[in-house]
Structure formats: structure tokens, C-alpha cells
Short mmCIF file of C-alpha atoms in Angstrom, two decimals:
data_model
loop_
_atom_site.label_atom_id
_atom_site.label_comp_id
_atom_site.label_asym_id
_atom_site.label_seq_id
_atom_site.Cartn_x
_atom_site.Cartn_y
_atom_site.Cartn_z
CA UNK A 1 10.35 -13.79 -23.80
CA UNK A 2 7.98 -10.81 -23.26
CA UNK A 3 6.59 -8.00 -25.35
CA UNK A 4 5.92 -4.63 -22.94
CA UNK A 5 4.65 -1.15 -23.37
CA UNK A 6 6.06 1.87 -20.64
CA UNK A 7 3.34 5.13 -20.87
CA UNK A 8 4.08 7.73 -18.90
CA UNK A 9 0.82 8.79 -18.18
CA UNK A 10 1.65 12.29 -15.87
CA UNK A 11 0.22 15.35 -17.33
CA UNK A 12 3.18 17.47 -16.37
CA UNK A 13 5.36 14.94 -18.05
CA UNK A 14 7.62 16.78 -20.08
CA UNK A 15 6.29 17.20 -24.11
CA UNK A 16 9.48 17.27 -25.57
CA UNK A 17 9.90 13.83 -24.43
CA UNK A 18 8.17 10.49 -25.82
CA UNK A 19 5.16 9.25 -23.55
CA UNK A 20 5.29 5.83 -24.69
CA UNK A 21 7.97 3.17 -25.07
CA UNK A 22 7.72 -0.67 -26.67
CA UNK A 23 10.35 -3.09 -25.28
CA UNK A 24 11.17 -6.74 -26.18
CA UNK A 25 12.48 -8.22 -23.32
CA UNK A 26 14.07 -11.89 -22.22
CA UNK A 27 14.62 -13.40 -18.81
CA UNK A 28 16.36 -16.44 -18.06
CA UNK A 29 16.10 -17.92 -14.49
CA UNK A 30 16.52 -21.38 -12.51
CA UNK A 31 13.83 -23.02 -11.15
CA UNK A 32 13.44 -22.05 -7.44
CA UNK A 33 13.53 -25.73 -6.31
CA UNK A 34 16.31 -27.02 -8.84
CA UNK A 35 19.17 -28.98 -7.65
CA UNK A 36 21.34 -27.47 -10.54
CA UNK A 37 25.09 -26.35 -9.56
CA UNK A 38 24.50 -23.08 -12.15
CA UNK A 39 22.04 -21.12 -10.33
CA UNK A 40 20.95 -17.28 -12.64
CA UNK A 41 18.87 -14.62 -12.46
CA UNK A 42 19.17 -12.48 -15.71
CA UNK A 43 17.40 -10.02 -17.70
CA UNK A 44 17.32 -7.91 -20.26
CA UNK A 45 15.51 -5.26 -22.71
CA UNK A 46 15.72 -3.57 -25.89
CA UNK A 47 13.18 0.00 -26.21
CA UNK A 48 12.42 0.79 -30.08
CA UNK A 49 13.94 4.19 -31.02
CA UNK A 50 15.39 4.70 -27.38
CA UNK A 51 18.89 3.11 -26.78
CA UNK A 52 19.20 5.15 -23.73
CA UNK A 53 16.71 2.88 -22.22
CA UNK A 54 17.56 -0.52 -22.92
CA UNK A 55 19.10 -2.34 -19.95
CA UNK A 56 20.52 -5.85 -19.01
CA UNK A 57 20.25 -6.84 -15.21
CA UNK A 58 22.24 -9.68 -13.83
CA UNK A 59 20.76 -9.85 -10.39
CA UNK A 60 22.14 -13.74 -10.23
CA UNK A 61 24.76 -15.71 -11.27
CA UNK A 62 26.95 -18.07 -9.78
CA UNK A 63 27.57 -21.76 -9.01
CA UNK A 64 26.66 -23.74 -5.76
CA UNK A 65 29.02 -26.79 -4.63
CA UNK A 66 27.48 -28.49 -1.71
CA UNK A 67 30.44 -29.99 0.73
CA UNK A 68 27.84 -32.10 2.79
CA UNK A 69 24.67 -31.82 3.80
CA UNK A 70 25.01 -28.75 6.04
CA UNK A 71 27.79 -26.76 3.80
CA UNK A 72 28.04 -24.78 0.80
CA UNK A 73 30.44 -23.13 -1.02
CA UNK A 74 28.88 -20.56 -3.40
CA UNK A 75 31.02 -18.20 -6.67
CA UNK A 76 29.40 -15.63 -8.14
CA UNK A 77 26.73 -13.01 -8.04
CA UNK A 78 24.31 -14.16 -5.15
CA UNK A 79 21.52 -12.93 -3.17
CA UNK A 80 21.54 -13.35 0.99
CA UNK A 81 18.78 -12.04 3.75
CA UNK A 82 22.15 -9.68 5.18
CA UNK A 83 18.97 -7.72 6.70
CA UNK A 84 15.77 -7.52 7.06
CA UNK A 85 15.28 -3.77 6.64
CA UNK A 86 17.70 -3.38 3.15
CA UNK A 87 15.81 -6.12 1.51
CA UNK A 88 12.85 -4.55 2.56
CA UNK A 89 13.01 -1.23 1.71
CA UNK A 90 15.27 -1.83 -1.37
CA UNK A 91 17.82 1.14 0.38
CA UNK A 92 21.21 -0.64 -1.25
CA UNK A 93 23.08 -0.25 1.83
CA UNK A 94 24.20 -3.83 1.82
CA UNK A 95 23.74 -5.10 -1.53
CA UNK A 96 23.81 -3.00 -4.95
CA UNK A 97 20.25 -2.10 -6.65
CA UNK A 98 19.42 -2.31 -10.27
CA UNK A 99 17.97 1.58 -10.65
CA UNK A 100 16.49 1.27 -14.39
CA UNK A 101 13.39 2.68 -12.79
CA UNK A 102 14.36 4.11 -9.40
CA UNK A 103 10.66 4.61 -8.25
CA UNK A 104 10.84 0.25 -8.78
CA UNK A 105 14.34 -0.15 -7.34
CA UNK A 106 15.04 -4.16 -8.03
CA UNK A 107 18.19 -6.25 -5.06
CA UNK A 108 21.24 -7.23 -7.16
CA UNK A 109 23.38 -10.06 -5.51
CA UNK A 110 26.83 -9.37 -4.22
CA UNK A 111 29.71 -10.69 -6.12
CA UNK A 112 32.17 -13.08 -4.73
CA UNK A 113 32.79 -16.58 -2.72
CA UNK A 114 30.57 -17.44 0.21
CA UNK A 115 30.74 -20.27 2.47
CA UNK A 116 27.73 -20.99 4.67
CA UNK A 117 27.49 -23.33 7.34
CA UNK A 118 23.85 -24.45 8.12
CA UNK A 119 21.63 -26.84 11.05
CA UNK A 120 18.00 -26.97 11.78
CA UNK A 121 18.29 -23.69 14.56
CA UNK A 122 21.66 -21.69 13.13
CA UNK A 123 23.42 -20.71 10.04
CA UNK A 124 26.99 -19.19 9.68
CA UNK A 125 28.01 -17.64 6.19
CA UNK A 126 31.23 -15.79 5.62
CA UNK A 127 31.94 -13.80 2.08
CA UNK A 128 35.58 -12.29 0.85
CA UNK A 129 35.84 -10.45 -2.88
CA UNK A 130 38.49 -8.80 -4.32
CA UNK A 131 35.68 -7.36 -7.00
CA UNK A 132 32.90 -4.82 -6.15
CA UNK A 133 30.26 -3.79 -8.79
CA UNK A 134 28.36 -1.01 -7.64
CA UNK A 135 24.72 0.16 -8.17
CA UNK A 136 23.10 -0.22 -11.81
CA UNK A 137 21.26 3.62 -12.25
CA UNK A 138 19.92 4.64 -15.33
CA UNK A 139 21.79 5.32 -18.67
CA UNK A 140 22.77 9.06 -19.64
CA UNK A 141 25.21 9.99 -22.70
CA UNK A 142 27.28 13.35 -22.50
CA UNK A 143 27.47 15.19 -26.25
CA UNK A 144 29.79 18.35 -26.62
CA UNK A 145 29.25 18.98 -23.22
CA UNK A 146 25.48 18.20 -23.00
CA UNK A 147 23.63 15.47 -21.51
CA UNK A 148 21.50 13.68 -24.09
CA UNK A 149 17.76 13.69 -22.90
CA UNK A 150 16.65 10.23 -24.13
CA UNK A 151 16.27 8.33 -20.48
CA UNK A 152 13.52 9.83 -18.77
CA UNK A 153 14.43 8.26 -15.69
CA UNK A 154 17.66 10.19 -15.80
CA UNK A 155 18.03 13.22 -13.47
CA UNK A 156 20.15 15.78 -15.29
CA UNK A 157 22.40 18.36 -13.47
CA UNK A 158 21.14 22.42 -14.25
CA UNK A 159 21.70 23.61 -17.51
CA UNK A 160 22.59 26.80 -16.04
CA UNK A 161 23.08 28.51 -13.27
CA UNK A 162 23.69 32.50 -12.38
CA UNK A 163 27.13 33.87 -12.52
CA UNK A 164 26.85 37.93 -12.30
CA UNK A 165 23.61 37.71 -11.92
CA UNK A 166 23.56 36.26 -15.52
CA UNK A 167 21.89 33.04 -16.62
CA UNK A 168 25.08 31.13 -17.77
CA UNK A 169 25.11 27.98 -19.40
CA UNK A 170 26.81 24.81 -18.25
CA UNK A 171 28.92 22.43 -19.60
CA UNK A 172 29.76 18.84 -18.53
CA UNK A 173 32.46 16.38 -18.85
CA UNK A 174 32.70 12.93 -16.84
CA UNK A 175 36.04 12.27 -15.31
CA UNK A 176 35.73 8.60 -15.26
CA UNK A 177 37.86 6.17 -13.35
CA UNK A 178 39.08 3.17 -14.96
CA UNK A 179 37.17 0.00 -14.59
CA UNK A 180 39.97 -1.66 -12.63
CA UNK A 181 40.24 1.34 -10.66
CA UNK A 182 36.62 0.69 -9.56
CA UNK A 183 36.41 -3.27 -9.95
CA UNK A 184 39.09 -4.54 -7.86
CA UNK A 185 38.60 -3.31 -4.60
CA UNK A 186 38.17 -5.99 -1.62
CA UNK A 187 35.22 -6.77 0.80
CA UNK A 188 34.61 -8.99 3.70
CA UNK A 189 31.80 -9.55 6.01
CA UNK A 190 29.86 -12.29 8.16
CA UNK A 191 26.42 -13.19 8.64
CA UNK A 192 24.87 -15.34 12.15
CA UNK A 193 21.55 -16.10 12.65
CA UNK A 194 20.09 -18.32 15.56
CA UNK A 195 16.96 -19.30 16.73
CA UNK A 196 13.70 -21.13 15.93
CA UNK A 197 12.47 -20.58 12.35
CA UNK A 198 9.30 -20.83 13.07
CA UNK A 199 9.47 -19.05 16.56
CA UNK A 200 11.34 -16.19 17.63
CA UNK A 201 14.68 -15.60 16.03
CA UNK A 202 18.15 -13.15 15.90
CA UNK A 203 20.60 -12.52 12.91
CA UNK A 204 23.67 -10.29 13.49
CA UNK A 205 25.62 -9.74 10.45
CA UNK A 206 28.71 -7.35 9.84
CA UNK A 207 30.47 -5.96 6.31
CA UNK A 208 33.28 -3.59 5.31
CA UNK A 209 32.58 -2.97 1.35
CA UNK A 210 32.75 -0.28 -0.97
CA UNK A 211 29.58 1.93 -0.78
CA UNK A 212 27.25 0.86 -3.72
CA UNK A 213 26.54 4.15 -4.44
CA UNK A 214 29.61 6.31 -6.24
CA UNK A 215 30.66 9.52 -4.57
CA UNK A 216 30.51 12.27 -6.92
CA UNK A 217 33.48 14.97 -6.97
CA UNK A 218 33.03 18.07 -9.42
CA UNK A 219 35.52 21.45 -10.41
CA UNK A 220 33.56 24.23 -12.19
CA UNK A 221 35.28 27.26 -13.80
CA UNK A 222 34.09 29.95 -16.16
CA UNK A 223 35.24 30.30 -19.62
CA UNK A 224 35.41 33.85 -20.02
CA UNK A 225 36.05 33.84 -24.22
CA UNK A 226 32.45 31.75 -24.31
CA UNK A 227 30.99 32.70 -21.29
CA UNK A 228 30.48 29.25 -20.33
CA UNK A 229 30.51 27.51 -17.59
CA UNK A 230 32.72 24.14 -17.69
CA UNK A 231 32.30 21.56 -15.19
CA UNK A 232 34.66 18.47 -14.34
CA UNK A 233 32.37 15.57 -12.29
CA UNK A 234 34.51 12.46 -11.13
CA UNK A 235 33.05 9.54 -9.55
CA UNK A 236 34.94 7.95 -6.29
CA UNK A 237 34.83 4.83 -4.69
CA UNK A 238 34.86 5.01 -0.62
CA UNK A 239 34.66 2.68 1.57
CA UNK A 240 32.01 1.85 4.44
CA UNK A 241 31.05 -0.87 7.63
CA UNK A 242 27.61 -1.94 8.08
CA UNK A 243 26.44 -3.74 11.51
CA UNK A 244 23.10 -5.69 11.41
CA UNK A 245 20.98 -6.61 13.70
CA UNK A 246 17.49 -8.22 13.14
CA UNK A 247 15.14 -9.65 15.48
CA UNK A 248 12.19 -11.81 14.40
CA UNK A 249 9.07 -13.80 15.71
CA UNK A 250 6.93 -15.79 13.72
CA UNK A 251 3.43 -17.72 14.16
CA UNK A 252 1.23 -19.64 12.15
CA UNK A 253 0.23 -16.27 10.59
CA UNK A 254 2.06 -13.55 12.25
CA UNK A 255 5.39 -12.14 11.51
CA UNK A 256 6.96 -9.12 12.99
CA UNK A 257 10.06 -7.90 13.87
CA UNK A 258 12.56 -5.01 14.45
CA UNK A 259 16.03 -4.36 11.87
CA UNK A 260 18.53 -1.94 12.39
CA UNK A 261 21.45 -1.17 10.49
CA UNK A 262 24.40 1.12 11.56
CA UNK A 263 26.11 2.42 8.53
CA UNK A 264 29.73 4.43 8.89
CA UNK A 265 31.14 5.62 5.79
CA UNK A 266 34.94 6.40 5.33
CA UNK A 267 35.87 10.04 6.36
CA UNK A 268 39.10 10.40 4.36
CA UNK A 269 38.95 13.04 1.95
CA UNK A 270 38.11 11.33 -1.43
CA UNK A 271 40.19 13.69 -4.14
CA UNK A 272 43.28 15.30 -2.82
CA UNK A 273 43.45 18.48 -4.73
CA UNK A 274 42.18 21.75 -3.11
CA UNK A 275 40.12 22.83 -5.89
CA UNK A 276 37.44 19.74 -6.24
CA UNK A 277 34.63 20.05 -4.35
CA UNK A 278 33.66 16.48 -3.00
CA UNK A 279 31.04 15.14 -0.53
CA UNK A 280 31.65 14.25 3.34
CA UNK A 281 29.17 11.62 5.12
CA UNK A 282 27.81 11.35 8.52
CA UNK A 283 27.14 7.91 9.97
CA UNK A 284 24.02 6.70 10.14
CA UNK A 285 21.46 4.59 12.26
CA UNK A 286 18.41 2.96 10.78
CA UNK A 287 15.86 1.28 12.16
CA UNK A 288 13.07 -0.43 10.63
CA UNK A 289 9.83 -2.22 12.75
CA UNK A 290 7.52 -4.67 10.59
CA UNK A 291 4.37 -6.55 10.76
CA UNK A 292 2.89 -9.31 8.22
CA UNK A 293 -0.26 -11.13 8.28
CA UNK A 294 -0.22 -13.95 6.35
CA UNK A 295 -3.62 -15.46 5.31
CA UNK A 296 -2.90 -18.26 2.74
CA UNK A 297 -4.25 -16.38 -0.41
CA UNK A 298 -3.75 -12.52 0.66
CA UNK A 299 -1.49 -10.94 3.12
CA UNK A 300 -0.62 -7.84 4.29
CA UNK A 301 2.43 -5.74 5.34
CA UNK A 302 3.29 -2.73 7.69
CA UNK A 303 6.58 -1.36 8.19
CA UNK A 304 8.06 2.37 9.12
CA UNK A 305 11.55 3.45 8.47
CA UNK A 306 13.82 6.00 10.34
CA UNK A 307 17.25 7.51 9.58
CA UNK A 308 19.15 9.06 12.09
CA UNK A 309 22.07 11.31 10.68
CA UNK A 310 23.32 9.65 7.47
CA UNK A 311 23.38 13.66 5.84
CA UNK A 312 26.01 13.90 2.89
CA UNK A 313 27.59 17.38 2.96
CA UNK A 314 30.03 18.88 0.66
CA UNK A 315 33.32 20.51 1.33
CA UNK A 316 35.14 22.90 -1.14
CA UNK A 317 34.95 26.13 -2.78
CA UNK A 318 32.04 25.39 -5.80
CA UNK A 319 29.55 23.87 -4.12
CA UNK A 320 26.28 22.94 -5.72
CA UNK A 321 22.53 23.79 -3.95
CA UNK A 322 22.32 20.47 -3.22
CA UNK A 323 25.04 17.50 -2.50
CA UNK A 324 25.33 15.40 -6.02
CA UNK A 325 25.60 12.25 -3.83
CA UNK A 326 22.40 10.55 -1.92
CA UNK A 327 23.14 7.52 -0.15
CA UNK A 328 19.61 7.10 0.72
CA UNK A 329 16.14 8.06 -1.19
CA UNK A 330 14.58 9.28 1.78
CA UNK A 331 14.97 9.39 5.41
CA UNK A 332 11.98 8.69 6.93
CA UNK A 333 8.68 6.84 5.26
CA UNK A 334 5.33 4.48 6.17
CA UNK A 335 4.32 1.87 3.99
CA UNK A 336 1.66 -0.84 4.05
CA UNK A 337 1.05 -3.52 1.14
CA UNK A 338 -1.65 -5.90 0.13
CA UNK A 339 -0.77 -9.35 -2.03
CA UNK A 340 -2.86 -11.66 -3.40
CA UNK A 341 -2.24 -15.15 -4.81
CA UNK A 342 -5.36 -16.59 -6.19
CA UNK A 343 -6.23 -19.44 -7.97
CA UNK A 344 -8.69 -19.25 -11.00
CA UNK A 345 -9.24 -22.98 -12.52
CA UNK A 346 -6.73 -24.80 -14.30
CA UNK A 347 -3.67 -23.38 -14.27
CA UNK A 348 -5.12 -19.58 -14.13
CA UNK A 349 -3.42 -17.73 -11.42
CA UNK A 350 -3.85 -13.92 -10.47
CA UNK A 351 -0.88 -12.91 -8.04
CA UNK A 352 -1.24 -8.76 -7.33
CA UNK A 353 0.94 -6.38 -4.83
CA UNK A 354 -0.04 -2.69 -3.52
CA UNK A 355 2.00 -0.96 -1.54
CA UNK A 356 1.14 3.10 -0.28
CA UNK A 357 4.92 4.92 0.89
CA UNK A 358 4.31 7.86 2.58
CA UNK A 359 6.86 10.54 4.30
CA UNK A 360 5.67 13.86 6.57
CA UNK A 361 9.40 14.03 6.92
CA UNK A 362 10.56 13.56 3.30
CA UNK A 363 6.56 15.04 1.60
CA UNK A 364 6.03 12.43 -0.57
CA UNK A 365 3.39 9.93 -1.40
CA UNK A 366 4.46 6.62 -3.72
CA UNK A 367 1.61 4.20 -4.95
CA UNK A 368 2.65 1.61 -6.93
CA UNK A 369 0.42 -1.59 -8.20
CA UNK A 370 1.57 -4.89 -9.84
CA UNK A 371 -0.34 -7.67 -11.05
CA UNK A 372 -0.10 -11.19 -13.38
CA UNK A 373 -2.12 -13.62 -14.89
CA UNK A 374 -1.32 -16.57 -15.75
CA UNK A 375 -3.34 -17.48 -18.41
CA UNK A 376 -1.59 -21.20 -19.45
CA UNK A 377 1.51 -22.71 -18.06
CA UNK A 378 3.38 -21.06 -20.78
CA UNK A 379 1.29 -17.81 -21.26
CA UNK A 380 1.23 -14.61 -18.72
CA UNK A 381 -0.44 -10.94 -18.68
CA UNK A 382 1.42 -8.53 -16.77
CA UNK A 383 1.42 -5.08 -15.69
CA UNK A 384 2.68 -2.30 -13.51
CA UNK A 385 1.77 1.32 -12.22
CA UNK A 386 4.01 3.93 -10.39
CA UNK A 387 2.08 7.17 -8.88
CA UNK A 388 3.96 9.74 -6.80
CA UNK A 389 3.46 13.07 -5.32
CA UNK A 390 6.16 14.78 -3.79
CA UNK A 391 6.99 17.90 -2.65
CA UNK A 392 9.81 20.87 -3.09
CA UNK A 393 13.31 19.26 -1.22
CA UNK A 394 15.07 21.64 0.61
CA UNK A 395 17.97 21.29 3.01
CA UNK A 396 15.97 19.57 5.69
CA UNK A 397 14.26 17.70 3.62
CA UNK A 398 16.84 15.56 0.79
CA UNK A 399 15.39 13.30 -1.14
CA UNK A 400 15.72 11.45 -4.48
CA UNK A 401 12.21 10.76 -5.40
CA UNK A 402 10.74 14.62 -5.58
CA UNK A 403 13.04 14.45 -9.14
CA UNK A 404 10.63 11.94 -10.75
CA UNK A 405 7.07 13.73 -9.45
CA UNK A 406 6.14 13.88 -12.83
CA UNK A 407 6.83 10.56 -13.96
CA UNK A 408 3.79 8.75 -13.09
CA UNK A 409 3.97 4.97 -15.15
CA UNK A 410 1.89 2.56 -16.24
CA UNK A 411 3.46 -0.90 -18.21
CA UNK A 412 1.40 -3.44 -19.62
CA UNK A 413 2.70 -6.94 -21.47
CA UNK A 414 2.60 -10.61 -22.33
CA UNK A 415 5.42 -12.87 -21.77
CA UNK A 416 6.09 -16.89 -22.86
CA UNK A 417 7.47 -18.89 -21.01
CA UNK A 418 9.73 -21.78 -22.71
#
């Protein structure tokens, strides 16, 4: 159980928002090291005179049946190492992201059976799913054509735009799918890694899977008896394949490493009626080199990203300034991190992380800080700070984090553990 407090501590945050949220909050989560067959990772929150913002996160559940002593049938939601660079860089390319806070983007396991075949210097897993659950982003509510400003983490489409050289205001209305439309859709992919664990290793892994991220189609027309604006969005499912390839070396201390992805979305044409304008993707390369230093009670990280094409265009006759779809937050981006694990007597324990992202590419700057205390074996302070500067987008330079520039965050709490 924890008790938390969200500030938002920007001076340009808006005003005619709240600054400061309370949550109470409950986790429930198996022991790392448990030999339980119900293995879960859940969480959830409940902000005091902001329903917008309360949020449950399932980022595990399923159950684990061990055949012998080298393999495993799992069912359920699970977390796997499909690559380096996506569990690094929290992109969701392979697996979906809880987005509550998308400046503190948090893996979610994929949902289906896995079968995994494991000895001392190789591992083989396979996974199949006839269910796909994409992305968790943040709560919004549409009201008589408005979207309810309650989530600050939110990014709402213009309220207007110029028609006749006239400010003219917008209306909105969500489209939305079934959930069986969007549920049942199938995925399949493969995982190999090989090598010495404690020497220099490969993994090659392959998927074909619904994107986790919805494409969004939209119709606007002008209602010439208001003089308003009315716009239709409807969220697609399409369909991509994703091709991994890590390559790792490890020492006593050292780790580094080089993981790639090559991402190729679906190029059929999502809604077939002439008069929705709908987004078209390029396929993409990434490539992500890493460094860790691990010194027993600190450590530190260095890694630089690169995407190569991966742009998300837009076809039809409406079009927007910019595409309503990102499949990526940015495109290009530095980051090094410090951690800590300390002991302080008894069972006192201070474990901290900083990490500094930076883009030329993508002009941004992300510092973010996060720190316990253990105080008991049941008792733990906690807190967390987000601080980002980021620059105009533009079309060369697309990018999801320039919305929340003014959202600077600091979170502090106490949680008990049963």
C-alpha cells in the first residue's frame, strides 16, 4: 500500500489546471526468487478529485508450468529480454508500454503462451496469441464534442483551427472499434540466444504482431448552420514484423553491446473510404550501442539511439499539421545514468537512478531522478522528479515529448509493505 503526492512544479504549467495531486495506491507482486506457478506484477491508483488520472497497470500476470528442468511453458501476460535496445529505451516496438506518465514510460508483458527451451550456453522461446492488447496511454473523456481537461498528461488535438481565414472551433467524436475488433487479432514470433553468459553473447529474435501503438484515421467537415468544425477520429489496428539482433560481451564489470531492430509496418491502406485521411509508415532501422560499468554499489550507463526512416505520413484530403500517429518519441537521443544501491545499517537501504536524455536531432533535454529508502523491512520513502526542455517540432524534427515541456514533476510517498 502507498500514500503519494504528484506536484507539477513548472512555472508555465497551465493555471487553469491543479498543480498537485494525492493518490492511494496498491501493488501486488511475486517475490523475484519464488517458485510459485502464479507469477504478477500489478498496480494500481486512485487521485482525489481527479478520475481522469487514476490508473491500473497489469504489467504481469500469468502462470509458469515447468516440463523438466530445461522447459517451460508459460500463459499469460509476461515479460522477455526480445531486445536489448526496446527494453532499454522503453520505445514499445516489441512489447506494449504503460504511458500514465509518458515522460516515465513503464514495459508491459506480452499476452499469450510461450514455450522456452533453456541449457547453460542457449535458450529457444517461441510465443503464438490470438489476443493483442495494445499500449496503456493516458485517460481523456470526450463531452458534447469537447475533450475534458482533467489528465494533464493528456495531449489534446487544437481547439480550432482557421477556415476562411477565421478562427473556427472544433469538434470531436471517437469512432471506436469494438473490443473484439481490436482484441482478437493473432501474433507469432521467436526468440534465440547463444553464447557465454558471462562472456560474449548473440540473441536474434523475430515477431509479426499488431503495432502497439493505434493508427489514428480522422474526417473533418464544416457545419455551415454552426460554423463548426466536426471531426470523426477512428483508431486502426495494423500490423508489423520486427527482426532483432543483439550482440553482447560481458566482464567482471563491463558490459557493452550493440542492438538493432528493423521494424516494417503494414502498407495496406488502413480505412477504405476516399474521404478519411489516415497515416502511411516507412520502415525503420534502429540501432542502439551501450556501455555499463558495474561497481558493486553504483554503476553507470551510456547508450545512444538512432532511427533511420520510421517517418509516419498521412494520405488524404484533410490533413492535419502534423501526423496524429507517432510510433516513436524521438528519433535520435544520448543518455547516461548513475545508480546507487547502498546499504545504511540494519535493514536501511538507499537505492537512487539519474539518467540525462539529450537529442540535437529531436532539441530536447529529459532529467529525471528516482530514489528509495528503506527505512524497515516493511516501511519505504520514495520519490521521483521529471525535468524537460524541449524545443518547437517541426517537420524534420517529430517528436512526442516537446507536448509535455511544461510538465516538469516531482512525487514524493511512503509505502508498506505486507
Amino acid at each position: 500500500m502507498k500514500l503519494f503526492s504528484d506536484s507539477f512544479i513548472s512555472p508555465e504549467f497551465e493555471a487553469t489546471q491543479k498543480t498537485n495531486y494525492q493518490f492511494i495506491g496498491a501493488a501486488i507482486k511475486t517475490e523475484p526468487f519464488s517458485d510459485a506457478n502464479l507469477r504478477m506484477d500489478i498496480s494500481g491508483g486512485v487521485a482525489m478529485g481527479a478520475p481522469l488520472l487514476n490508473y491500473l497497470n497489469i504489467s504481469e500476470l500469468y502462470v509458469q508450468t515447468r516440463q523438466s528442468d530445461s522447459e517451460t511453458f508459460y500463459i499469460g501476460r509476461k515479460k522477455l529480454l526480445w531486445s536489448e535496445l526496446d527494453a532499454r529505451w522503453d520505445l514499445g516496438v516489441w512489447e506494449p508500454l504503460f504511458k500514465w506518465n509518458p515522460l516515465q514510460a513503464e514495459r508491459q508483458g506480452l499476452t499469450g503462451i510461450f514455450w522456452q527451451m533453456q541449457s547453460k550456453n542457449a535458450s529457444f522461446t517461441m510465443f503464438a496469441t490470438p489476443i493483442y492488447i495494445p499500449s496503456q496511454g493516458p485517460s481523456f473523456e470526450i463531452e458534447s464534442g469537447d475533450f475534458v481537461k482533467g489528465n494533464p498528461w493528456f495531449h489534446q488535438p487544437p481547439k480550432s483551427v482557421r477556415i476562411w481565414n477565421e478562427a473556427t472551433e472544433m469538434q470531436y467524436n471517437m469512432n471506436q472499434p469494438s473490443t473484439t475488433e481490436v482484441v482478437l487479432q493473432n501474433s507469432y514470433g521467436a526468440k534465440l540466444a547463444f553464447g557465454d553468459p558471462n562472456g560474449l553473447k548473440a540473441q536474434l529474435s523475430y515477431m509479426y504482431k499488431p503495432d502497439n501503438t493505434l493508427a489514428v484515421g480522422y474526417q473533418g467537415s464544416l457545419d455551415l448552420s454552426t460554423l463548426k468544425g466536426n471531426v470523426e477520429l477512428r483508431p486502426q489496428v495494423f500490423y508489423h514484423s520486427l527482426a532483432g539482433a543483439d550482440v553482447i560481451y560481458k566482464s567482471e564489470k563491463l558490459r557493452l553491446g550493440v542492438s538493432t531492430i528493423w521494424d516494417r509496418p503494414s502498407k495496406e491502406q488502413l480505412i477504405d473510404e476516399p474521404d478519411w485521411t489516415q497515416p502511411t509508415f516507412e520502415d525503420a532501422l534502429l540501432v542502439s550501442p551501450f556501455v555499463e560499468w558495474d561497481g558493486g554499489n553504483w554503476a553507470v550507463s551510456v547508450m545512444r539511439l538512432d532511427i533511420h526512416g520510421g517517418r509516419v505520413n498521412e494520405v488524404g484530403a484533410d490533413r492535419a499539421n502534423e501526423p496524429l500517429t507517432n510510433l516513436y518519441p524521438f528519433y535520435q537521443a544520448n543518455q547516461i545514468s548513475f545508480l546507487n544501491n547502498i546499504g545504511l545499517g540494519k535493514a536501511r537501504r538507499l537505492i537512487s537512478k539519474v539518467s540525462f536524455t539529450q537529442s540535437d536531432k529531436n532539441d530536447f533535454q529529459l532529467l529525471r531522478f528516482n530514489t528509495r529508502l528503506r527505512l524497515t523491512g516493511d516501511w519505504t520513502l520514495f520519490g521521483e522528479m521529471q525535468m524537460l526542455k524541449a524545443g518547437p517540432t517541426s517537420d524534420d524534427n517529430r517528436n512526442e515529448l516537446s507536448q509535455f515541456a511544461n510538465n516538469d514533476r516531482l512525487m514524493v510517498g511512503a509505502a508498506y509493505v505486507f
